[in-house]
PDB file of N, CA and C in Angstrom:
ATOM      1  N   UNK A   1     231.472 126.611 346.757  1.00 45.00           N
ATOM      2  CA  UNK A   1     231.642 125.348 347.473  1.00 45.00           C
ATOM      3  C   UNK A   1     230.246 124.631 347.929  1.00 45.00           C
ATOM      4  N   UNK A   2     229.969 123.490 347.495  1.00 49.00           N
ATOM      5  CA  UNK A   2     228.563 122.895 348.307  1.00 49.00           C
ATOM      6  C   UNK A   2     228.793 122.414 349.423  1.00 49.00           C
ATOM      7  N   UNK A   3     227.651 123.185 350.307  1.00 50.00           N
ATOM      8  CA  UNK A   3     227.617 122.742 351.663  1.00 50.00           C
ATOM      9  C   UNK A   3     226.991 121.375 352.179  1.00 50.00           C
ATOM     10  N   UNK A   4     227.638 120.676 352.705  1.00 50.00           N
ATOM     11  CA  UNK A   4     227.067 119.439 353.142  1.00 50.00           C
ATOM     12  C   UNK A   4     226.390 119.402 354.330  1.00 50.00           C
ATOM     13  N   UNK A   5     225.332 118.581 354.667  1.00 53.00           N
ATOM     14  CA  UNK A   5     224.495 118.502 355.764  1.00 53.00           C
ATOM     15  C   UNK A   5     225.291 117.912 356.693  1.00 53.00           C
ATOM     16  N   UNK A   6     225.194 118.046 358.016  1.00 56.00           N
ATOM     17  CA  UNK A   6     225.329 117.342 359.136  1.00 56.00           C
ATOM     18  C   UNK A   6     225.485 115.704 358.855  1.00 56.00           C
ATOM     19  N   UNK A   7     226.432 115.018 359.411  1.00 55.00           N
ATOM     20  CA  UNK A   7     226.058 113.832 359.426  1.00 55.00           C
ATOM     21  C   UNK A   7     224.860 112.898 360.046  1.00 55.00           C
ATOM     22  N   UNK A   8     224.583 113.767 361.228  1.00 58.00           N
ATOM     23  CA  UNK A   8     223.630 113.431 361.782  1.00 58.00           C
ATOM     24  C   UNK A   8     222.213 113.900 361.217  1.00 58.00           C
ATOM     25  N   UNK A   9     222.071 115.040 360.253  1.00 63.00           N
ATOM     26  CA  UNK A   9     220.838 115.258 359.126  1.00 63.00           C
ATOM     27  C   UNK A   9     221.013 114.005 358.208  1.00 63.00           C
ATOM     28  N   UNK A  10     222.005 113.589 357.654  1.00 57.00           N
ATOM     29  CA  UNK A  10     222.062 112.648 356.804  1.00 57.00           C
ATOM     30  C   UNK A  10     221.258 111.318 356.987  1.00 57.00           C
ATOM     31  N   UNK A  11     221.772 110.958 358.012  1.00 62.00           N
ATOM     32  CA  UNK A  11     221.350 109.937 358.817  1.00 62.00           C
ATOM     33  C   UNK A  11     219.953 109.843 359.293  1.00 62.00           C
ATOM     34  N   UNK A  12     219.588 110.942 360.044  1.00 58.00           N
ATOM     35  CA  UNK A  12     218.130 110.922 360.051  1.00 58.00           C
ATOM     36  C   UNK A  12     217.218 110.757 358.822  1.00 58.00           C
ATOM     37  N   UNK A  13     217.689 111.658 357.909  1.00 56.00           N
ATOM     38  CA  UNK A  13     217.088 111.791 356.420  1.00 56.00           C
ATOM     39  C   UNK A  13     217.033 110.212 356.000  1.00 56.00           C
ATOM     40  N   UNK A  14     217.846 109.713 355.960  1.00 55.00           N
ATOM     41  CA  UNK A  14     217.920 108.323 355.484  1.00 55.00           C
ATOM     42  C   UNK A  14     217.128 107.352 356.222  1.00 55.00           C
ATOM     43  N   UNK A  15     217.202 107.436 357.347  1.00 55.00           N
ATOM     44  CA  UNK A  15     216.530 106.567 358.503  1.00 55.00           C
ATOM     45  C   UNK A  15     214.826 106.774 358.166  1.00 55.00           C
ATOM     46  N   UNK A  16     214.517 108.296 357.883  1.00 56.00           N
ATOM     47  CA  UNK A  16     213.070 108.415 358.011  1.00 56.00           C
ATOM     48  C   UNK A  16     212.692 107.927 356.443  1.00 56.00           C
ATOM     49  N   UNK A  17     213.403 108.157 355.544  1.00 53.00           N
ATOM     50  CA  UNK A  17     213.002 107.566 354.075  1.00 53.00           C
ATOM     51  C   UNK A  17     213.038 105.966 354.091  1.00 53.00           C
ATOM     52  N   UNK A  18     213.804 105.709 354.809  1.00 53.00           N
ATOM     53  CA  UNK A  18     213.722 103.896 354.642  1.00 53.00           C
ATOM     54  C   UNK A  18     212.723 103.706 355.540  1.00 53.00           C
ATOM     55  N   UNK A  19     212.407 104.206 356.539  1.00 55.00           N
ATOM     56  CA  UNK A  19     211.321 103.414 357.451  1.00 55.00           C
ATOM     57  C   UNK A  19     209.795 103.851 356.879  1.00 55.00           C
ATOM     58  N   UNK A  20     209.861 104.989 356.259  1.00 54.00           N
ATOM     59  CA  UNK A  20     208.464 105.205 355.346  1.00 54.00           C
ATOM     60  C   UNK A  20     208.361 104.234 354.195  1.00 54.00           C
ATOM     61  N   UNK A  21     209.355 103.791 353.674  1.00 53.00           N
ATOM     62  CA  UNK A  21     209.285 102.882 352.612  1.00 53.00           C
ATOM     63  C   UNK A  21     208.880 101.518 353.129  1.00 53.00           C
ATOM     64  N   UNK A  22     209.488 101.260 354.114  1.00 55.00           N
ATOM     65  CA  UNK A  22     209.209  99.780 354.716  1.00 55.00           C
ATOM     66  C   UNK A  22     208.142  99.364 356.042  1.00 55.00           C
ATOM     67  N   UNK A  23     207.554 100.520 356.003  1.00 54.00           N
ATOM     68  CA  UNK A  23     206.315 100.212 357.085  1.00 54.00           C
ATOM     69  C   UNK A  23     205.009  99.658 356.295  1.00 54.00           C
ATOM     70  N   UNK A  24     204.932  98.204 357.101  1.00 54.00           N
ATOM     71  CA  UNK A  24     204.048  97.644 356.810  1.00 54.00           C
ATOM     72  C   UNK A  24     202.655  97.309 357.504  1.00 54.00           C
ATOM     73  N   UNK A  25     201.502  97.779 357.361  1.00 55.00           N
ATOM     74  CA  UNK A  25     200.635  97.734 358.534  1.00 55.00           C
ATOM     75  C   UNK A  25     200.296  96.263 359.006  1.00 55.00           C
ATOM     76  N   UNK A  26     200.100  95.980 360.145  1.00 53.00           N
ATOM     77  CA  UNK A  26     199.542  94.812 360.582  1.00 53.00           C
ATOM     78  C   UNK A  26     198.796  93.721 359.592  1.00 53.00           C
ATOM     79  N   UNK A  27     197.664  94.662 359.256  1.00 56.00           N
ATOM     80  CA  UNK A  27     196.763  93.914 358.356  1.00 56.00           C
ATOM     81  C   UNK A  27     197.312  93.344 357.058  1.00 56.00           C
ATOM     82  N   UNK A  28     198.517  93.828 356.673  1.00 68.00           N
ATOM     83  CA  UNK A  28     199.093  93.342 355.317  1.00 68.00           C
ATOM     84  C   UNK A  28     199.978  92.016 355.550  1.00 68.00           C
ATOM     85  N   UNK A  29     200.415  91.631 356.985  1.00 72.00           N
ATOM     86  CA  UNK A  29     200.925  90.638 357.208  1.00 72.00           C
ATOM     87  C   UNK A  29     200.224  89.713 357.588  1.00 72.00           C
ATOM     88  N   UNK A  30     199.719  88.526 356.813  1.00 80.00           N
ATOM     89  CA  UNK A  30     199.049  87.620 357.132  1.00 80.00           C
ATOM     90  C   UNK A  30     199.600  86.452 357.634  1.00 80.00           C
ATOM     91  N   UNK A  31     200.528  86.179 357.410  1.00 90.00           N
ATOM     92  CA  UNK A  31     201.203  84.813 357.648  1.00 90.00           C
ATOM     93  C   UNK A  31     202.305  85.094 358.573  1.00 90.00           C
ATOM     94  N   UNK A  32     202.769  83.929 359.558  1.00 89.00           N
ATOM     95  CA  UNK A  32     203.898  84.280 360.443  1.00 89.00           C
ATOM     96  C   UNK A  32     205.168  84.395 359.538  1.00 89.00           C
ATOM     97  N   UNK A  33     205.347  83.829 358.330  1.00 90.00           N
ATOM     98  CA  UNK A  33     206.483  83.973 357.654  1.00 90.00           C
ATOM     99  C   UNK A  33     206.585  85.363 356.988  1.00 90.00           C
ATOM    100  N   UNK A  34     205.521  85.953 356.867  1.00 91.00           N
ATOM    101  CA  UNK A  34     205.449  87.355 356.114  1.00 91.00           C
ATOM    102  C   UNK A  34     206.073  88.394 357.546  1.00 91.00           C
ATOM    103  N   UNK A  35     205.639  87.855 358.719  1.00 91.00           N
ATOM    104  CA  UNK A  35     205.992  88.726 359.994  1.00 91.00           C
ATOM    105  C   UNK A  35     207.484  88.758 360.315  1.00 91.00           C
ATOM    106  N   UNK A  36     207.708  87.364 360.092  1.00 93.00           N
ATOM    107  CA  UNK A  36     209.199  87.163 359.967  1.00 93.00           C
ATOM    108  C   UNK A  36     210.343  87.801 359.297  1.00 93.00           C
ATOM    109  N   UNK A  37     209.779  87.731 358.116  1.00 93.00           N
ATOM    110  CA  UNK A  37     210.521  88.344 356.915  1.00 93.00           C
ATOM    111  C   UNK A  37     210.293  89.898 357.268  1.00 93.00           C
ATOM    112  N   UNK A  38     209.313  90.449 357.744  1.00 94.00           N
ATOM    113  CA  UNK A  38     209.500  91.942 357.753  1.00 94.00           C
ATOM    114  C   UNK A  38     210.323  92.085 358.945  1.00 94.00           C
ATOM    115  N   UNK A  39     210.219  91.093 360.242  1.00 94.00           N
ATOM    116  CA  UNK A  39     211.174  91.688 361.180  1.00 94.00           C
ATOM    117  C   UNK A  39     212.990  91.460 360.400  1.00 94.00           C
ATOM    118  N   UNK A  40     213.139  90.604 359.546  1.00 96.00           N
ATOM    119  CA  UNK A  40     214.326  90.358 359.415  1.00 96.00           C
ATOM    120  C   UNK A  40     214.734  91.607 358.359  1.00 96.00           C
ATOM    121  N   UNK A  41     213.582  92.298 357.611  1.00 96.00           N
ATOM    122  CA  UNK A  41     214.092  93.454 356.767  1.00 96.00           C
ATOM    123  C   UNK A  41     214.428  94.575 357.564  1.00 96.00           C
ATOM    124  N   UNK A  42     213.561  94.449 358.633  1.00 96.00           N
ATOM    125  CA  UNK A  42     213.753  95.767 359.927  1.00 96.00           C
ATOM    126  C   UNK A  42     215.160  95.511 360.135  1.00 96.00           C
ATOM    127  N   UNK A  43     215.658  94.515 360.757  1.00 97.00           N
ATOM    128  CA  UNK A  43     216.976  94.000 361.427  1.00 97.00           C
ATOM    129  C   UNK A  43     218.091  94.568 360.213  1.00 97.00           C
ATOM    130  N   UNK A  44     218.102  94.169 359.083  1.00 97.00           N
ATOM    131  CA  UNK A  44     218.881  94.454 357.958  1.00 97.00           C
ATOM    132  C   UNK A  44     218.658  96.025 357.500  1.00 97.00           C
ATOM    133  N   UNK A  45     217.777  96.524 357.520  1.00 97.00           N
ATOM    134  CA  UNK A  45     217.478  98.051 357.559  1.00 97.00           C
ATOM    135  C   UNK A  45     218.294  98.734 358.555  1.00 97.00           C
ATOM    136  N   UNK A  46     218.030  98.412 359.633  1.00 97.00           N
ATOM    137  CA  UNK A  46     218.978  99.080 360.595  1.00 97.00           C
ATOM    138  C   UNK A  46     220.300  98.875 360.812  1.00 97.00           C
ATOM    139  N   UNK A  47     220.708  97.529 360.471  1.00 97.00           N
ATOM    140  CA  UNK A  47     222.320  97.115 360.123  1.00 97.00           C
ATOM    141  C   UNK A  47     222.726  98.176 358.940  1.00 97.00           C
ATOM    142  N   UNK A  48     222.220  98.332 357.848  1.00 97.00           N
ATOM    143  CA  UNK A  48     222.530  99.112 356.685  1.00 97.00           C
ATOM    144  C   UNK A  48     222.600 100.424 356.967  1.00 97.00           C
ATOM    145  N   UNK A  49     221.759 100.887 357.814  1.00 98.00           N
ATOM    146  CA  UNK A  49     221.472 102.248 358.097  1.00 98.00           C
ATOM    147  C   UNK A  49     222.764 102.693 358.924  1.00 98.00           C
ATOM    148  N   UNK A  50     223.162 101.719 360.204  1.00 97.00           N
ATOM    149  CA  UNK A  50     224.184 101.892 360.880  1.00 97.00           C
ATOM    150  C   UNK A  50     225.705 102.031 359.945  1.00 97.00           C
ATOM    151  N   UNK A  51     225.649 100.965 359.117  1.00 98.00           N
ATOM    152  CA  UNK A  51     226.848 100.997 358.289  1.00 98.00           C
ATOM    153  C   UNK A  51     227.069 102.272 357.039  1.00 98.00           C
ATOM    154  N   UNK A  52     225.880 102.818 356.680  1.00 98.00           N
ATOM    155  CA  UNK A  52     225.729 103.803 355.885  1.00 98.00           C
ATOM    156  C   UNK A  52     226.265 105.100 356.759  1.00 98.00           C
ATOM    157  N   UNK A  53     225.536 105.157 357.866  1.00 98.00           N
ATOM    158  CA  UNK A  53     226.427 106.474 358.519  1.00 98.00           C
ATOM    159  C   UNK A  53     227.787 106.510 358.942  1.00 98.00           C
ATOM    160  N   UNK A  54     228.519 105.182 359.168  1.00 98.00           N
ATOM    161  CA  UNK A  54     229.802 105.063 359.401  1.00 98.00           C
ATOM    162  C   UNK A  54     230.417 105.313 358.451  1.00 98.00           C
ATOM    163  N   UNK A  55     230.078 104.815 356.912  1.00 98.00           N
ATOM    164  CA  UNK A  55     230.626 105.374 355.645  1.00 98.00           C
ATOM    165  C   UNK A  55     230.448 106.417 355.392  1.00 98.00           C
ATOM    166  N   UNK A  56     229.639 107.424 355.626  1.00 98.00           N
ATOM    167  CA  UNK A  56     229.392 108.875 355.574  1.00 98.00           C
ATOM    168  C   UNK A  56     230.252 109.380 356.204  1.00 98.00           C
ATOM    169  N   UNK A  57     230.501 109.038 357.887  1.00 98.00           N
ATOM    170  CA  UNK A  57     231.127 109.642 358.401  1.00 98.00           C
ATOM    171  C   UNK A  57     232.818 109.561 358.091  1.00 98.00           C
ATOM    172  N   UNK A  58     233.018 108.417 357.858  1.00 98.00           N
ATOM    173  CA  UNK A  58     234.474 108.006 357.245  1.00 98.00           C
ATOM    174  C   UNK A  58     234.974 108.829 356.075  1.00 98.00           C
ATOM    175  N   UNK A  59     233.904 109.023 355.245  1.00 98.00           N
ATOM    176  CA  UNK A  59     234.148 109.586 353.905  1.00 98.00           C
ATOM    177  C   UNK A  59     234.493 111.319 354.255  1.00 98.00           C
ATOM    178  N   UNK A  60     233.639 111.795 355.197  1.00 98.00           N
ATOM    179  CA  UNK A  60     233.654 112.944 355.686  1.00 98.00           C
ATOM    180  C   UNK A  60     235.251 113.529 355.970  1.00 98.00           C
ATOM    181  N   UNK A  61     235.536 112.504 357.150  1.00 98.00           N
ATOM    182  CA  UNK A  61     237.136 112.679 357.623  1.00 98.00           C
ATOM    183  C   UNK A  61     237.889 112.429 356.737  1.00 98.00           C
ATOM    184  N   UNK A  62     237.962 111.504 355.625  1.00 98.00           N
ATOM    185  CA  UNK A  62     238.778 111.423 354.645  1.00 98.00           C
ATOM    186  C   UNK A  62     238.824 112.753 353.686  1.00 98.00           C
ATOM    187  N   UNK A  63     237.574 113.281 353.344  1.00 98.00           N
ATOM    188  CA  UNK A  63     237.629 114.603 352.436  1.00 98.00           C
ATOM    189  C   UNK A  63     238.307 115.422 353.090  1.00 98.00           C
ATOM    190  N   UNK A  64     238.009 115.816 354.559  1.00 98.00           N
ATOM    191  CA  UNK A  64     238.781 116.578 355.059  1.00 98.00           C
ATOM    192  C   UNK A  64     240.476 116.397 355.109  1.00 98.00           C
ATOM    193  N   UNK A  65     240.731 115.245 355.383  1.00 98.00           N
ATOM    194  CA  UNK A  65     242.161 114.797 355.230  1.00 98.00           C
ATOM    195  C   UNK A  65     242.741 115.232 353.857  1.00 98.00           C
ATOM    196  N   UNK A  66     242.146 115.021 352.765  1.00 98.00           N
ATOM    197  CA  UNK A  66     242.559 114.880 351.471  1.00 98.00           C
ATOM    198  C   UNK A  66     242.661 116.737 351.107  1.00 98.00           C
ATOM    199  N   UNK A  67     241.582 117.442 351.561  1.00 98.00           N
ATOM    200  CA  UNK A  67     241.576 118.786 351.525  1.00 98.00           C
ATOM    201  C   UNK A  67     242.976 119.500 352.429  1.00 98.00           C
ATOM    202  N   UNK A  68     243.143 119.054 353.247  1.00 98.00           N
ATOM    203  CA  UNK A  68     244.573 119.440 354.271  1.00 98.00           C
ATOM    204  C   UNK A  68     245.498 119.170 353.316  1.00 98.00           C
ATOM    205  N   UNK A  69     246.048 117.899 352.870  1.00 98.00           N
ATOM    206  CA  UNK A  69     247.029 117.308 352.132  1.00 98.00           C
ATOM    207  C   UNK A  69     246.767 118.342 350.732  1.00 98.00           C
ATOM    208  N   UNK A  70     246.208 118.534 350.264  1.00 98.00           N
ATOM    209  CA  UNK A  70     246.062 119.500 348.927  1.00 98.00           C
ATOM    210  C   UNK A  70     246.576 120.832 349.259  1.00 98.00           C
ATOM    211  N   UNK A  71     246.102 121.309 350.382  1.00 98.00           N
ATOM    212  CA  UNK A  71     246.668 122.525 350.690  1.00 98.00           C
ATOM    213  C   UNK A  71     248.136 122.840 351.048  1.00 98.00           C
ATOM    214  N   UNK A  72     248.593 121.637 351.840  1.00 98.00           N
ATOM    215  CA  UNK A  72     250.109 121.372 352.070  1.00 98.00           C
ATOM    216  C   UNK A  72     250.494 121.230 350.895  1.00 98.00           C
ATOM    217  N   UNK A  73     250.379 120.666 349.926  1.00 98.00           N
ATOM    218  CA  UNK A  73     251.078 120.429 348.764  1.00 98.00           C
ATOM    219  C   UNK A  73     250.885 121.711 347.871  1.00 98.00           C
ATOM    220  N   UNK A  74     250.093 122.270 348.038  1.00 98.00           N
ATOM    221  CA  UNK A  74     249.980 123.921 347.156  1.00 98.00           C
ATOM    222  C   UNK A  74     251.175 124.877 348.114  1.00 98.00           C
ATOM    223  N   UNK A  75     251.064 124.651 349.114  1.00 98.00           N
ATOM    224  CA  UNK A  75     252.051 125.488 349.781  1.00 98.00           C
ATOM    225  C   UNK A  75     253.527 125.370 349.804  1.00 98.00           C
ATOM    226  N   UNK A  76     253.900 123.951 349.457  1.00 98.00           N
ATOM    227  CA  UNK A  76     255.186 123.340 349.297  1.00 98.00           C
ATOM    228  C   UNK A  76     255.469 123.427 347.792  1.00 98.00           C
ATOM    229  N   UNK A  77     254.597 123.370 346.844  1.00 97.00           N
ATOM    230  CA  UNK A  77     254.761 123.761 345.353  1.00 97.00           C
ATOM    231  C   UNK A  77     255.269 125.426 345.413  1.00 97.00           C
ATOM    232  N   UNK A  78     254.820 126.052 345.961  1.00 97.00           N
ATOM    233  CA  UNK A  78     254.754 127.491 346.218  1.00 97.00           C
ATOM    234  C   UNK A  78     256.109 127.920 346.620  1.00 97.00           C
ATOM    235  N   UNK A  79     256.287 127.116 347.602  1.00 97.00           N
ATOM    236  CA  UNK A  79     257.787 127.356 348.371  1.00 97.00           C
ATOM    237  C   UNK A  79     259.048 126.819 347.433  1.00 97.00           C
ATOM    238  N   UNK A  80     258.319 125.728 346.538  1.00 96.00           N
ATOM    239  CA  UNK A  80     259.806 125.253 345.730  1.00 96.00           C
ATOM    240  C   UNK A  80     259.839 125.995 344.626  1.00 96.00           C
ATOM    241  N   UNK A  81     258.716 126.501 344.196  1.00 96.00           N
ATOM    242  CA  UNK A  81     258.759 127.728 342.826  1.00 96.00           C
ATOM    243  C   UNK A  81     259.531 128.828 343.379  1.00 96.00           C
ATOM    244  N   UNK A  82     259.354 129.228 344.258  1.00 95.00           N
ATOM    245  CA  UNK A  82     260.191 130.746 344.867  1.00 95.00           C
ATOM    246  C   UNK A  82     261.640 130.046 345.210  1.00 95.00           C
ATOM    247  N   UNK A  83     261.933 129.145 345.589  1.00 94.00           N
ATOM    248  CA  UNK A  83     263.535 128.744 345.448  1.00 94.00           C
ATOM    249  C   UNK A  83     264.110 128.463 344.472  1.00 94.00           C
ATOM    250  N   UNK A  84     263.455 128.039 343.459  1.00 94.00           N
ATOM    251  CA  UNK A  84     264.048 127.734 342.020  1.00 94.00           C
ATOM    252  C   UNK A  84     264.083 129.083 341.570  1.00 94.00           C
ATOM    253  N   UNK A  85     263.207 129.789 341.750  1.00 93.00           N
ATOM    254  CA  UNK A  85     263.244 131.186 340.919  1.00 93.00           C
ATOM    255  C   UNK A  85     264.397 132.311 341.539  1.00 93.00           C
ATOM    256  N   UNK A  86     264.545 131.804 342.984  1.00 91.00           N
ATOM    257  CA  UNK A  86     265.685 132.658 343.452  1.00 91.00           C
ATOM    258  C   UNK A  86     267.058 131.973 343.113  1.00 91.00           C
ATOM    259  N   UNK A  87     267.176 130.723 342.895  1.00 88.00           N
ATOM    260  CA  UNK A  87     268.423 130.126 342.539  1.00 88.00           C
ATOM    261  C   UNK A  87     268.691 130.357 341.126  1.00 88.00           C
ATOM    262  N   UNK A  88     267.557 130.465 340.060  1.00 86.00           N
ATOM    263  CA  UNK A  88     267.729 130.771 338.653  1.00 86.00           C
ATOM    264  C   UNK A  88     268.197 132.487 338.683  1.00 86.00           C
ATOM    265  N   UNK A  89     267.758 133.409 339.557  1.00 86.00           N
ATOM    266  CA  UNK A  89     267.919 134.449 339.359  1.00 86.00           C
ATOM    267  C   UNK A  89     269.514 134.717 339.949  1.00 86.00           C
ATOM    268  N   UNK A  90     270.062 134.090 340.956  1.00 83.00           N
ATOM    269  CA  UNK A  90     271.593 134.297 341.501  1.00 83.00           C
ATOM    270  C   UNK A  90     272.449 133.385 340.432  1.00 83.00           C
ATOM    271  N   UNK A  91     271.820 132.455 340.058  1.00 81.00           N
ATOM    272  CA  UNK A  91     273.024 131.891 338.979  1.00 81.00           C
ATOM    273  C   UNK A  91     272.988 132.738 337.872  1.00 81.00           C
ATOM    274  N   UNK A  92     271.946 133.257 337.260  1.00 72.00           N
ATOM    275  CA  UNK A  92     272.240 134.290 336.110  1.00 72.00           C
ATOM    276  C   UNK A  92     273.083 135.512 336.478  1.00 72.00           C
ATOM    277  N   UNK A  93     272.886 136.118 337.520  1.00 68.00           N
ATOM    278  CA  UNK A  93     273.613 137.205 337.910  1.00 68.00           C
ATOM    279  C   UNK A  93     275.091 136.799 338.086  1.00 68.00           C
ATOM    280  N   UNK A  94     275.354 135.603 338.638  1.00 65.00           N
ATOM    281  CA  UNK A  94     276.987 135.382 338.727  1.00 65.00           C
ATOM    282  C   UNK A  94     277.346 134.957 337.333  1.00 65.00           C
ATOM    283  N   UNK A  95     276.736 134.297 336.497  1.00 62.00           N
ATOM    284  CA  UNK A  95     276.962 134.133 335.072  1.00 62.00           C
ATOM    285  C   UNK A  95     277.409 135.516 334.460  1.00 62.00           C
ATOM    286  N   UNK A  96     276.465 136.406 334.714  1.00 59.00           N
ATOM    287  CA  UNK A  96     276.816 137.932 333.846  1.00 59.00           C
ATOM    288  C   UNK A  96     278.004 138.520 334.421  1.00 59.00           C
ATOM    289  N   UNK A  97     278.461 138.606 335.685  1.00 58.00           N
ATOM    290  CA  UNK A  97     279.332 139.058 336.298  1.00 58.00           C
ATOM    291  C   UNK A  97     280.529 138.448 335.957  1.00 58.00           C
ATOM    292  N   UNK A  98     280.733 137.245 335.619  1.00 58.00           N
ATOM    293  CA  UNK A  98     281.732 136.111 335.382  1.00 58.00           C
ATOM    294  C   UNK A  98     282.238 136.691 333.694  1.00 58.00           C
ATOM    295  N   UNK A  99     281.021 136.822 333.001  1.00 54.00           N
ATOM    296  CA  UNK A  99     281.446 137.190 331.677  1.00 54.00           C
ATOM    297  C   UNK A  99     281.655 138.432 331.340  1.00 54.00           C
ATOM    298  N   UNK A 100     281.368 139.692 332.225  1.00 54.00           N
ATOM    299  CA  UNK A 100     281.877 140.913 332.142  1.00 54.00           C
ATOM    300  C   UNK A 100     283.105 141.097 332.686  1.00 54.00           C
ATOM    301  N   UNK A 101     283.559 140.500 333.594  1.00 53.00           N
ATOM    302  CA  UNK A 101     285.175 140.736 334.322  1.00 53.00           C
ATOM    303  C   UNK A 101     286.096 139.820 333.427  1.00 53.00           C
ATOM    304  N   UNK A 102     285.515 138.869 332.933  1.00 52.00           N
ATOM    305  CA  UNK A 102     286.534 137.917 331.826  1.00 52.00           C
ATOM    306  C   UNK A 102     286.834 138.830 330.539  1.00 52.00           C
ATOM    307  N   UNK A 103     285.780 139.299 330.201  1.00 52.00           N
ATOM    308  CA  UNK A 103     285.894 139.854 328.744  1.00 52.00           C
ATOM    309  C   UNK A 103     286.765 141.439 329.149  1.00 52.00           C
ATOM    310  N   UNK A 104     286.400 141.771 330.400  1.00 54.00           N
ATOM    311  CA  UNK A 104     287.560 143.061 330.717  1.00 54.00           C
ATOM    312  C   UNK A 104     288.913 142.839 331.061  1.00 54.00           C
ATOM    313  N   UNK A 105     289.006 141.702 331.611  1.00 54.00           N
ATOM    314  CA  UNK A 105     290.518 141.210 331.485  1.00 54.00           C
ATOM    315  C   UNK A 105     291.051 141.077 330.273  1.00 54.00           C
ATOM    316  N   UNK A 106     290.675 140.370 329.359  1.00 49.00           N
ATOM    317  CA  UNK A 106     291.078 139.827 328.111  1.00 49.00           C
ATOM    318  C   UNK A 106     291.250 141.248 327.096  1.00 49.00           C
ATOM    319  N   UNK A 107     290.799 142.125 327.713  1.00 49.00           N
ATOM    320  CA  UNK A 107     291.287 143.549 326.982  1.00 49.00           C
ATOM    321  C   UNK A 107     292.656 144.011 327.317  1.00 49.00           C
ATOM    322  N   UNK A 108     293.203 143.584 328.305  1.00 47.00           N
ATOM    323  CA  UNK A 108     294.373 144.460 328.931  1.00 47.00           C
ATOM    324  C   UNK A 108     295.329 143.450 328.604  1.00 47.00           C
TER     325      UNK A 108
END
């Protein structure tokens, strides 16, 4: 099974990658509109980072829930098969006894 990083590690990794991508030295920002656009992008980046962390956390929660439901389903299926097997064996034994006693009675 694939081992997942912790949620914090994933978010920190994403944040570092994005911050390195969006770093703009002051010398490249010539106009006020470029500086404003840079600030807007930084805010958007932060918002998306937080949303991404939330989605990853929710995904992990749902994955664990699905795993538990799958285990429960497998256990219930196993129990059902056991009951069906016992019922089948019990009915088979009863039918054998009835046919044996019926054939024995008809001979007299």
